[in-house]
Short mmCIF file of C-alpha atoms in Angstrom, two decimals:
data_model
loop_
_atom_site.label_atom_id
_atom_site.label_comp_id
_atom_site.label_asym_id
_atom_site.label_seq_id
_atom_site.Cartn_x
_atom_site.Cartn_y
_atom_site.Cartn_z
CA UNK A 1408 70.12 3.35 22.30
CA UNK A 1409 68.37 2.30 25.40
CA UNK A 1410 64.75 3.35 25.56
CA UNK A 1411 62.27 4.42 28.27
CA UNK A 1412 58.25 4.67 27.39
CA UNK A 1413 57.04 6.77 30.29
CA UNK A 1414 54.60 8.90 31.75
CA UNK A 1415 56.43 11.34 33.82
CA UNK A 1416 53.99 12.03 37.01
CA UNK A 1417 53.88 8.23 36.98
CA UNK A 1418 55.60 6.78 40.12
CA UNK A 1419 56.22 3.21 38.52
CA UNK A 1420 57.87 4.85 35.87
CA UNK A 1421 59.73 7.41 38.56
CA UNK A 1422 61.29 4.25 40.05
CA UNK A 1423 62.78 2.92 36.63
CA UNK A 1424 64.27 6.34 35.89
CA UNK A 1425 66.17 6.14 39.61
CA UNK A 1426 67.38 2.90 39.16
CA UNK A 1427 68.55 3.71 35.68
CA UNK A 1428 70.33 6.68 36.74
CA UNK A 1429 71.61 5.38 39.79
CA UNK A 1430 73.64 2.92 37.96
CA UNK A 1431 74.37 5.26 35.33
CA UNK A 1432 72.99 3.32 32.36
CA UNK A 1433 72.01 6.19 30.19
CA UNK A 1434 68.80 6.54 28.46
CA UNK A 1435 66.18 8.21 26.02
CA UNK A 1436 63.35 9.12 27.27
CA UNK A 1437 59.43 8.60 25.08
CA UNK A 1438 56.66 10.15 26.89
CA UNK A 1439 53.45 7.96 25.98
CA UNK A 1440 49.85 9.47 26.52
CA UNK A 1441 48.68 5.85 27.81
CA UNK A 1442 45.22 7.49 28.35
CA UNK A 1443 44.75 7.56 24.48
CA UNK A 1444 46.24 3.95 24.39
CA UNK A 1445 48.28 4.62 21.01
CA UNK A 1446 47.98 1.52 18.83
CA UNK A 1447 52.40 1.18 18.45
CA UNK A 1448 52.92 1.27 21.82
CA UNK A 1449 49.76 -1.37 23.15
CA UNK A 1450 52.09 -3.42 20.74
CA UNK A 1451 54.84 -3.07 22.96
CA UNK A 1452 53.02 -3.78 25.96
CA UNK A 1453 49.71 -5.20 25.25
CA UNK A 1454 48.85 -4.71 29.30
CA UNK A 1455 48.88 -0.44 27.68
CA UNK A 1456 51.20 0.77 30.82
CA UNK A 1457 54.54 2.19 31.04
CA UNK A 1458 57.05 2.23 31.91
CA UNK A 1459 58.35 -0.35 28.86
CA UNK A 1460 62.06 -0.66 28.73
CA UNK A 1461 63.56 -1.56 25.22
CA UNK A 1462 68.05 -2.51 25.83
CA UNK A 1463 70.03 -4.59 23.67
CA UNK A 1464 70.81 -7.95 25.57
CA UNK A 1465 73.97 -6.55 27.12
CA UNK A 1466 75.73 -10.17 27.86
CA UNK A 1467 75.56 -10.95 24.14
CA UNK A 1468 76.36 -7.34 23.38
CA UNK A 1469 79.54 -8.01 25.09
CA UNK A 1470 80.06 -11.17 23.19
CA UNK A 1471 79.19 -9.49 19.56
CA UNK A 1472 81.80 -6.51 20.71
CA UNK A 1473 84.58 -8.94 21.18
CA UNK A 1474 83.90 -10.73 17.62
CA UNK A 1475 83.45 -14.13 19.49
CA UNK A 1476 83.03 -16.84 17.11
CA UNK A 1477 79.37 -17.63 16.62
CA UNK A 1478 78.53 -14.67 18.42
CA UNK A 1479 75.09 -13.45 17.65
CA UNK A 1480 73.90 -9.68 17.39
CA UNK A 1481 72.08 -8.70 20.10
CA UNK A 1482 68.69 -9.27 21.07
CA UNK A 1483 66.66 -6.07 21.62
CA UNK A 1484 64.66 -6.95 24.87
CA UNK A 1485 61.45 -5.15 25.22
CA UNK A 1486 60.80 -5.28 29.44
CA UNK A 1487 57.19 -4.29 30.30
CA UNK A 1488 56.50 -3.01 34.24
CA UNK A 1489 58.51 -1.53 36.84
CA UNK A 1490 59.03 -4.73 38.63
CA UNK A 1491 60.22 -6.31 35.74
CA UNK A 1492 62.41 -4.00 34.45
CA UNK A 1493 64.36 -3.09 38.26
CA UNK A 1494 64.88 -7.16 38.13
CA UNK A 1495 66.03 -7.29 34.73
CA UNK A 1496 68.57 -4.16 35.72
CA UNK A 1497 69.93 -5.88 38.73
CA UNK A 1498 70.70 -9.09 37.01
CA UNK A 1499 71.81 -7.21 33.81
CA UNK A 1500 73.87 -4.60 35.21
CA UNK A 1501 74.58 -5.76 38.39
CA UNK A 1502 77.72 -3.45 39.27
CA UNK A 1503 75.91 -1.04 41.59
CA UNK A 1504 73.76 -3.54 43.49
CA UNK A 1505 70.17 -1.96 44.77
CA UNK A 1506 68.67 -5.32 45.48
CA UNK A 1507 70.25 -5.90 48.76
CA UNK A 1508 73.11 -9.38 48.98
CA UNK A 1509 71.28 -11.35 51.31
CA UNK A 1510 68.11 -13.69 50.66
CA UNK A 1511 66.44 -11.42 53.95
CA UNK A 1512 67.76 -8.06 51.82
CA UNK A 1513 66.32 -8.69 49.11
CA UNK A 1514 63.14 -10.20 50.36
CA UNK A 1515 62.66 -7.21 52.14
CA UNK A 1516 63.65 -4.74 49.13
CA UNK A 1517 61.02 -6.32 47.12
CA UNK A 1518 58.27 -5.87 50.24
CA UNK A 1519 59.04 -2.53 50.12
CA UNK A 1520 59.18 -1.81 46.07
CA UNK A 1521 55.58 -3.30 46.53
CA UNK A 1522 54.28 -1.89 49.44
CA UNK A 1523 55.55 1.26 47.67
CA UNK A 1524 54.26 0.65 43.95
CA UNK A 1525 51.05 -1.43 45.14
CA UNK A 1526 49.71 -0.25 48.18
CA UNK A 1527 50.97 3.14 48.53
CA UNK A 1528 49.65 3.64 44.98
CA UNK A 1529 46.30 1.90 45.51
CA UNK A 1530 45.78 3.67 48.84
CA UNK A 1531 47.66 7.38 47.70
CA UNK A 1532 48.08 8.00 44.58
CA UNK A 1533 45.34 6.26 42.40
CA UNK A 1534 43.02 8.84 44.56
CA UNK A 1535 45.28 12.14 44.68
CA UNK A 1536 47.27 11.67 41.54
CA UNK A 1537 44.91 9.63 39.56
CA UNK A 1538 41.58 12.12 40.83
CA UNK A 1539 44.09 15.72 39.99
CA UNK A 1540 45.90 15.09 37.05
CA UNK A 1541 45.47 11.94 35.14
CA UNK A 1542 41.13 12.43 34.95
CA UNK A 1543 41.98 16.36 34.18
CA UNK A 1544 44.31 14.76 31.19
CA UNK A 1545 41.88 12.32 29.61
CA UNK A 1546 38.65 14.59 30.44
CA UNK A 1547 36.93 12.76 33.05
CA UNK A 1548 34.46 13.77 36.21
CA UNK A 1549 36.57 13.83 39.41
CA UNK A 1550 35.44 11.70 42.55
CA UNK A 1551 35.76 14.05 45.59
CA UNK A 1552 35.18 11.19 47.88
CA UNK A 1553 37.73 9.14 46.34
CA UNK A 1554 40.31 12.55 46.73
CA UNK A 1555 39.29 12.57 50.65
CA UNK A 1556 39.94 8.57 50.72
CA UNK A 1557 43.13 8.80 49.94
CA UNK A 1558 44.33 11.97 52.25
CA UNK A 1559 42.97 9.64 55.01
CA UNK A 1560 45.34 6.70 53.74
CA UNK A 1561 48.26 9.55 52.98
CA UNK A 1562 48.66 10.08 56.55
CA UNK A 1563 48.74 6.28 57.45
CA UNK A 1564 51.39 5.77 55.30
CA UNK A 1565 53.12 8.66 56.15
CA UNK A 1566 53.46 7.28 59.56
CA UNK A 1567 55.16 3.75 58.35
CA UNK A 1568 57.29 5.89 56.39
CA UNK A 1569 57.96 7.88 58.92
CA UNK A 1570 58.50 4.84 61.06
CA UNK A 1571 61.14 3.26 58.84
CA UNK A 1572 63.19 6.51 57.99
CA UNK A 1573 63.53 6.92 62.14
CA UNK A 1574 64.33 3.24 62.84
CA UNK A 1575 66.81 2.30 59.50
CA UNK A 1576 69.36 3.70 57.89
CA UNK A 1577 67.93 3.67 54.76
CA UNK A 1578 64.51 2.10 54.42
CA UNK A 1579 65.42 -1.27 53.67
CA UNK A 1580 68.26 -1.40 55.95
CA UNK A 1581 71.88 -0.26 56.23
CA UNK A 1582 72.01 0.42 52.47
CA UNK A 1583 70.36 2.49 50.09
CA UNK A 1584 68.24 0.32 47.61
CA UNK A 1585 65.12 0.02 45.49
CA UNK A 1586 62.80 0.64 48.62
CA UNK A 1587 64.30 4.08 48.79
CA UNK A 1588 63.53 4.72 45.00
CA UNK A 1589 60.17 2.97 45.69
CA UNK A 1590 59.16 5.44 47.92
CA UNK A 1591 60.43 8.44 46.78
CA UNK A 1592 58.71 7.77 43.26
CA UNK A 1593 55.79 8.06 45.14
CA UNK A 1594 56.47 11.28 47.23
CA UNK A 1595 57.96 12.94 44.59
CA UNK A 1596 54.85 12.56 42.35
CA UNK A 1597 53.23 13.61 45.68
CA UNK A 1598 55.26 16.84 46.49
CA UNK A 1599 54.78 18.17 43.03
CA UNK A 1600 50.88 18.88 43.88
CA UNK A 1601 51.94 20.36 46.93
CA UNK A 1602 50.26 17.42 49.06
CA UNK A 1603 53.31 16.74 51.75
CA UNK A 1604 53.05 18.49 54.54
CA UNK A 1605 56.75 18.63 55.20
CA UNK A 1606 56.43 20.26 59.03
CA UNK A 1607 54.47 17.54 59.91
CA UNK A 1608 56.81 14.91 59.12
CA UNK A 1609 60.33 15.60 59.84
CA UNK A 1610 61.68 11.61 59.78
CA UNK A 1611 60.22 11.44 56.27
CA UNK A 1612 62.02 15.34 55.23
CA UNK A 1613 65.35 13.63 56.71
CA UNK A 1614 65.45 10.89 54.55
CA UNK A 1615 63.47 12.22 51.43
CA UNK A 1616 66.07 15.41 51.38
CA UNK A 1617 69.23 12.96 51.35
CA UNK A 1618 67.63 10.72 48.88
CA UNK A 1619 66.82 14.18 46.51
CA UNK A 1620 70.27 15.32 46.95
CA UNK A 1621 71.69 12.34 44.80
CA UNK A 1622 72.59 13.07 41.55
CA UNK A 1623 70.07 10.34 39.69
CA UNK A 1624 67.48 12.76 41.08
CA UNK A 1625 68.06 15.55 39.04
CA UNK A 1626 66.00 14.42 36.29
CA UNK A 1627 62.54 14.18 38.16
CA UNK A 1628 62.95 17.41 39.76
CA UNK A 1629 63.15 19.62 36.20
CA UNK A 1630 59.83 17.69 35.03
CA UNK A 1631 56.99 19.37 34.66
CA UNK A 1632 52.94 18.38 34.29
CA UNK A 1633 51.53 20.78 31.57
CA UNK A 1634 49.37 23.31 32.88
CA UNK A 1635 50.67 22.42 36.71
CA UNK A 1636 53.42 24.22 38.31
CA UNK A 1637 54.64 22.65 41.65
CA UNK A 1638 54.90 24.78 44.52
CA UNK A 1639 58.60 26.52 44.81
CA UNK A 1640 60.10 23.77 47.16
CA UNK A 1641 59.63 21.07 44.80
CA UNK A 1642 63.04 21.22 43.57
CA UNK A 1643 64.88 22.49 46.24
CA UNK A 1644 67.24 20.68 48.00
CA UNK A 1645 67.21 22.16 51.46
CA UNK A 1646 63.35 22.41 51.30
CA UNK B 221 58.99 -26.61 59.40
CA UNK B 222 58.59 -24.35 56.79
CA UNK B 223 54.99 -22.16 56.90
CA UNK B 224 52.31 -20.97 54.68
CA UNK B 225 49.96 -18.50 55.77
CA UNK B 226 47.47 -18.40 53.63
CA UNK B 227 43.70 -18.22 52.10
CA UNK B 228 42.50 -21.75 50.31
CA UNK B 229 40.37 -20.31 47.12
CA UNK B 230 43.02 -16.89 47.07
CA UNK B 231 45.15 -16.84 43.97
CA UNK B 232 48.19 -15.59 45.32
CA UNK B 233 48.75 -18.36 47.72
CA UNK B 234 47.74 -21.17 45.39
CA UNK B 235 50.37 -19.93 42.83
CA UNK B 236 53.12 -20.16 46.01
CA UNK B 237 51.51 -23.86 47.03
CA UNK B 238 52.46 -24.86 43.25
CA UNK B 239 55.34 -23.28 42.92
CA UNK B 240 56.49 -25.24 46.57
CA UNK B 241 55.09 -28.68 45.38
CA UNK B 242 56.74 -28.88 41.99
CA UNK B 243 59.79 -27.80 43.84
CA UNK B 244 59.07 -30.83 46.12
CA UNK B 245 58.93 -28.57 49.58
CA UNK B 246 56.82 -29.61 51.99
CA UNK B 247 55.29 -26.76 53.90
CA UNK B 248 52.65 -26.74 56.76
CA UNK B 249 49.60 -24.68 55.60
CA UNK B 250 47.89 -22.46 58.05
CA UNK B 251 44.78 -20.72 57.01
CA UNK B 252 44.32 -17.05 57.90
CA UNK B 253 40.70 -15.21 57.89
CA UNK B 254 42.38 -12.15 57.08
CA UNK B 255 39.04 -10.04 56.72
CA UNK B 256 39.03 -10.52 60.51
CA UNK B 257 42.72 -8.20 60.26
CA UNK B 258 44.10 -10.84 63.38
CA UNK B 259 46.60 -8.94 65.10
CA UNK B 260 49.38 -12.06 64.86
CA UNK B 261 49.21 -12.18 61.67
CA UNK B 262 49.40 -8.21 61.29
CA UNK B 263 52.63 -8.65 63.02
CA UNK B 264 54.17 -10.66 60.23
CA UNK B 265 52.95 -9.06 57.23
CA UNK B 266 52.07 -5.27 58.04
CA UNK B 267 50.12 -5.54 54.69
CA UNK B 268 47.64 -7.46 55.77
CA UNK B 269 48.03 -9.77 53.05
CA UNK B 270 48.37 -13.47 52.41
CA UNK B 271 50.74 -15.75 51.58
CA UNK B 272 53.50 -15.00 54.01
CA UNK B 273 55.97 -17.91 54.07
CA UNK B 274 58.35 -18.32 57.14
CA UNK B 275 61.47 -20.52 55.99
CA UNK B 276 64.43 -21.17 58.03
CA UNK B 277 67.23 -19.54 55.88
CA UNK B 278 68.52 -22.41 53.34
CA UNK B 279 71.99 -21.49 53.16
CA UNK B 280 72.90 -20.47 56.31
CA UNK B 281 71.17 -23.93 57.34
CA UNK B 282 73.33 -26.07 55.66
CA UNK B 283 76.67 -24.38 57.24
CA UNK B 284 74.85 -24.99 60.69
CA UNK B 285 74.11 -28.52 59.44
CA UNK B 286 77.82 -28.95 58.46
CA UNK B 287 79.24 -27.96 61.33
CA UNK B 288 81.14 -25.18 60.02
CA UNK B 289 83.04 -23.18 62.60
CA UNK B 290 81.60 -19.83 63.37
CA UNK B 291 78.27 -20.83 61.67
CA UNK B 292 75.37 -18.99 62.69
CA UNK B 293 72.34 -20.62 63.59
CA UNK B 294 69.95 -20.50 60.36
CA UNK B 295 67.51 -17.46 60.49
CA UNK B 296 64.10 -17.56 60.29
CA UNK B 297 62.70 -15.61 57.05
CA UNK B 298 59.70 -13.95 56.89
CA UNK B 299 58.45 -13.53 53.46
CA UNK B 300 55.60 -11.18 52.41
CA UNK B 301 53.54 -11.43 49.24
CA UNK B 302 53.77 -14.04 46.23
CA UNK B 303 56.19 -12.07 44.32
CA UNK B 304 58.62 -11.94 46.79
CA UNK B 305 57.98 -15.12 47.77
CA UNK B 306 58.71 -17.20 44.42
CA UNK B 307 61.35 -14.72 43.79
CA UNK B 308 62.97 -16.33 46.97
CA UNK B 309 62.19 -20.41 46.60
CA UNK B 310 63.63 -19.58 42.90
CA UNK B 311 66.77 -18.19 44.62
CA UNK B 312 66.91 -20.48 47.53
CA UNK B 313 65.74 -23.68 45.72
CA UNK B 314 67.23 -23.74 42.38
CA UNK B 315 67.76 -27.40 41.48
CA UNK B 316 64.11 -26.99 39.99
CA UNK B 317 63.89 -23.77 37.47
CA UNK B 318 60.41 -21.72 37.41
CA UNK B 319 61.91 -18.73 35.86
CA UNK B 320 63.93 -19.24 32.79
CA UNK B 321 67.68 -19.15 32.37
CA UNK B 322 68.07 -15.99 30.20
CA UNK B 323 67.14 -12.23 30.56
CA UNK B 324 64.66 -12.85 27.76
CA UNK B 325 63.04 -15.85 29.73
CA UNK B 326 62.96 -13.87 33.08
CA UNK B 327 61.59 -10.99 31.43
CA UNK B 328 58.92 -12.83 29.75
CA UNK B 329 58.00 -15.22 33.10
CA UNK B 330 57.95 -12.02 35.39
CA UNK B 331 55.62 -9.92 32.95
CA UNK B 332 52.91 -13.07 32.90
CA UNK B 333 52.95 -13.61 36.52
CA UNK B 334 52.55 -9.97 37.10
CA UNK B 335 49.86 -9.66 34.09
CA UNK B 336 48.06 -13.01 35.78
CA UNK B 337 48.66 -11.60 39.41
CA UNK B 338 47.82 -8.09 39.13
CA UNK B 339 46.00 -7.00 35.88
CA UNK B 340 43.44 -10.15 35.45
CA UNK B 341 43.07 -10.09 39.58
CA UNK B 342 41.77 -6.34 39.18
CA UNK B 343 39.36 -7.03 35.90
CA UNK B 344 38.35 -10.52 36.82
CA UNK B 345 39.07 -12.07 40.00
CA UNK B 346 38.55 -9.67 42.17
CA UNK B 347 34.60 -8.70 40.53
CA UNK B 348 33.58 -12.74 40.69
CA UNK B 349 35.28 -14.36 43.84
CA UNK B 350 35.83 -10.66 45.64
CA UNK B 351 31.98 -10.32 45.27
CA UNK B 352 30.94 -14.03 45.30
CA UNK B 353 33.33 -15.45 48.31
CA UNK B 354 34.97 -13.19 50.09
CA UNK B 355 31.90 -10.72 50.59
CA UNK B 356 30.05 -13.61 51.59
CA UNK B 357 32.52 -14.34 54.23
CA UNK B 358 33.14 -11.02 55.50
CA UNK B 359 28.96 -10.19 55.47
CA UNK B 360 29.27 -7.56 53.01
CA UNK B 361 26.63 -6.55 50.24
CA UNK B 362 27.27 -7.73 46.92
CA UNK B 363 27.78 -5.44 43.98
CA UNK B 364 26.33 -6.86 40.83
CA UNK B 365 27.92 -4.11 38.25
CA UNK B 366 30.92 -5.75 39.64
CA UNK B 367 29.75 -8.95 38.63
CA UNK B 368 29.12 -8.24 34.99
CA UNK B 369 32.11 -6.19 34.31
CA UNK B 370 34.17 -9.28 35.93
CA UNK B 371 32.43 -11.35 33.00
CA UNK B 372 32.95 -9.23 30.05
CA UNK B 373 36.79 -8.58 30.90
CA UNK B 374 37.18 -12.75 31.65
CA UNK B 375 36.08 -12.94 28.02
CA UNK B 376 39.39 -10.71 26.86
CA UNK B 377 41.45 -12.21 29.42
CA UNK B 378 40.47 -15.73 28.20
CA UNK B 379 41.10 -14.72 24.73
CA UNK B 380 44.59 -13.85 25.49
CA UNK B 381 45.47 -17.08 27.55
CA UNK B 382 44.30 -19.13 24.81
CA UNK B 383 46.60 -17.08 22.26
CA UNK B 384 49.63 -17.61 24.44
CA UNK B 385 48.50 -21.29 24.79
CA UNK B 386 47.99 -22.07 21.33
CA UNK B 387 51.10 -20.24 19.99
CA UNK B 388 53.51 -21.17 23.00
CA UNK B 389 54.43 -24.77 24.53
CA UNK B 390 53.72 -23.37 27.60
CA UNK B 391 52.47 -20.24 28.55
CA UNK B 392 55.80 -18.32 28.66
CA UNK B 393 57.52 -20.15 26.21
CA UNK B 394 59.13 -23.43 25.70
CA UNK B 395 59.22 -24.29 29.01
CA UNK B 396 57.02 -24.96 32.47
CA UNK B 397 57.54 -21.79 34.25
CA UNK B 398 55.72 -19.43 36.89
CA UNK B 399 53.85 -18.15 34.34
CA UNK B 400 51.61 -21.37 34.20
CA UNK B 401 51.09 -21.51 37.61
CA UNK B 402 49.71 -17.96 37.68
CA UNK B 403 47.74 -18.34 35.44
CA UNK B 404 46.44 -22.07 36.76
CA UNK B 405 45.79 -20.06 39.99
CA UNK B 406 43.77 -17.63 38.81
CA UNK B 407 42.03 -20.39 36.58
CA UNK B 408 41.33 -22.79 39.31
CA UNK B 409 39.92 -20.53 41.55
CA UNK B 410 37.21 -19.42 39.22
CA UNK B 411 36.75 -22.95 37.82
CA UNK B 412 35.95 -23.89 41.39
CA UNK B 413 32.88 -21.27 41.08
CA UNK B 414 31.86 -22.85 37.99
CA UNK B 415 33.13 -19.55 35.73
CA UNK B 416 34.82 -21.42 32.93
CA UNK B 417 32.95 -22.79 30.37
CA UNK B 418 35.38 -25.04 28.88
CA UNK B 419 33.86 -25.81 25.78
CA UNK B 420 34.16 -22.07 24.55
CA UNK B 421 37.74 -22.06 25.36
CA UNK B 422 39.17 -25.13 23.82
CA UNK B 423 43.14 -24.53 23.72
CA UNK B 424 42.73 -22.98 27.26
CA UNK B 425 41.42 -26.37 28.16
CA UNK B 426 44.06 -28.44 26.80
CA UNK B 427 46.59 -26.17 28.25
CA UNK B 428 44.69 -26.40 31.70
CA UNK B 429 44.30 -30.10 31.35
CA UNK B 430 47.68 -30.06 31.33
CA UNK B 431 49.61 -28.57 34.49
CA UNK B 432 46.25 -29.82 36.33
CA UNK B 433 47.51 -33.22 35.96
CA UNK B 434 50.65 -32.36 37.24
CA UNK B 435 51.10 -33.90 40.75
CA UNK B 436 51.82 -30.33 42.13
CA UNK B 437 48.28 -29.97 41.23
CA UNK B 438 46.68 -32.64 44.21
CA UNK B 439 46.46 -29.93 47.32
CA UNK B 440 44.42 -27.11 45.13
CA UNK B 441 42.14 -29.83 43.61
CA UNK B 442 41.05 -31.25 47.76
CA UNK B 443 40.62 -27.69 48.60
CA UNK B 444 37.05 -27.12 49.62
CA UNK B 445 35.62 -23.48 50.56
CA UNK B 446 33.09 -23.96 53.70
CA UNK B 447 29.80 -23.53 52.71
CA UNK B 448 30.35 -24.00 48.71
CA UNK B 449 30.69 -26.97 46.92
CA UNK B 450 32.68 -27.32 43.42
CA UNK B 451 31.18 -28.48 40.37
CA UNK B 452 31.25 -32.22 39.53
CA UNK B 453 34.42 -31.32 37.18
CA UNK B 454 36.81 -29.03 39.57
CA UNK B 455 38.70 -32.01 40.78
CA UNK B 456 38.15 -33.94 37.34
CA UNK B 457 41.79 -34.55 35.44
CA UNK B 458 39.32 -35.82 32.15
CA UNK B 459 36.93 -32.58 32.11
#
């Protein structure tokens, strides 16, 4: 069975569990406390972050299946970070394409998955996520100043979210693709503490409503933080 | 002609400029003071961030070349970040493989860039050069807690790079790949500060000796950062 170490209030690992459902690849779930960095999983991934993949090769899956001669049983792949594991996907399962065709789609895919993942999170959520939840899970002092840093940067980005949503179809272009998952990792994680403003923002509410309507969404919006409740819109779809 | 925007001593770009030379493009190299934010350059890469690569669109080029009826002239591409980037030359330039031919391979290439990119950038790179050249250049006040937690965690990341070299042909398996040049990025920059001592690190050192002599190697090695000479060995292929 295909395997997903995760944290679930983790956006990297958010994005993984879209693309995964979006293509329908089924898949257990293992929620890791990375903050105690358990000894059997820094084996896994000695870099001690999820998400971490685990999938039997699926090309020489196919192979062992069909009893080809000198077929060999299939590798287990262990696939360690989100960017790693949404390229292995597309290459691996590449019937529902969220890459983008072109060289300019899929250059500008993978500006978004980072601007999304890497900035957004260094800007955001390292401050608002990382201050409210994962110092109140491992025990540690929060950094007020750090909290009001990144409500500053929250509105900032906000705006070239906003700015995409109102000038694409979907935010990397006409189709929907890893950007959108991207991004909505990171609200998502967001709108659980309550910290959207939705009024305030109606190009982002467009697109973040159709993108929660899909059906690979339904999984994100039934997790819960222990000892957090999200406010009552969280899983609503006509919030 | 096909651009680089980018910063001389920044690890990011030097891992593109390799990855371009031992595919045997030439490229014009611009450098950008991005601490100075210059609105032109803002315009290509909304991130702020170097390399950005402008490439006429390889594909679509040779069509135009051909003649082909109903060919488009070839787009310009603008291409943001060093993932994204080598992600592309491997796509647009394949004669020359950096990545690996299986899933496995891929995997394995894309977690070391990203571990060399991303995880020793935030424990190491970012404490010595961040505080030691960029502050310098952008008049800020040095930080020298910084300093000495970018020294113990260049210890553990050293460690590690020797393991992989001493265990591996090269550092992501049998072959050259991406991963080397990450991690040659990330090395040469700090060697050029005079962080390495090479006689602690012996199988890091033959490994290093190794894609240094590589012709790819030349442009990094001439590199000089205004105001701060290398030691005697930077440019040394014997060291």
């Amino acid at each position: 069975m295909r395997t997903l170490h995760h944290v679930p209030h983790h956006p990297p690992s958010r994005l993984v569990r879209l693309a995964l459902a979006e293509k329908r690849l089924p898949v257990e779930l293992r929620s890791v406390p990375i903050w105690e960095r358990p000894e059997d999983f820094l084996i896994l991934n000695p870099a001690g972050e999820v998400p971490v993949l685990r999938d039997r090769e699926p090309l020489a899956n196919e192979a062992h299946l069909a009893g080809a001669p000198g077929a060999q049983p299939p590798k287990l792949l262990t696939l360690c970070g989100a960017s790693v594991i949404v390229e292995y996907l597309e290459e691996a399962y590449p019937q529902i394409n969220l890459m983008g065709r072109t060289l300019a789609q899929k250059a500008e895919t993978r500006r978004l998955v980072d601007w999304f993942m890497r900035l957004f999170d260094r800007d955001v959520t390292s401050a608002l996520v990382g201050e409210k939840i994962d110092k109140r899970l491992s025990r540690q002092s929060v950094d007020s100043t750090a909290i009001r840093r990144g409500y500053k940067n929250l509105k900032f980005h906000l705006d070239y979210l906003g700015w995409l949503a109102e000038t694409r179809s979907w935010l990397g272009g006409h189709d929907l693709s890893l950007a959108d998952f991207a991004a909505a990792a990171q609200i998502s994680t967001l709108d659980y503490l309550g910290e959207i403003n939705w009024h305030q923002v109606p190009a982002v509410r467009d697109w973040y409503s159709r993108i929660k309507s899909r059906p690979c969404f339904r999984g994100l919006l039934s997790d819960r933080v222990p000892g957090r409740q999200p406010p009552a819109h969280y899983a609503d779809l006509d919030f």
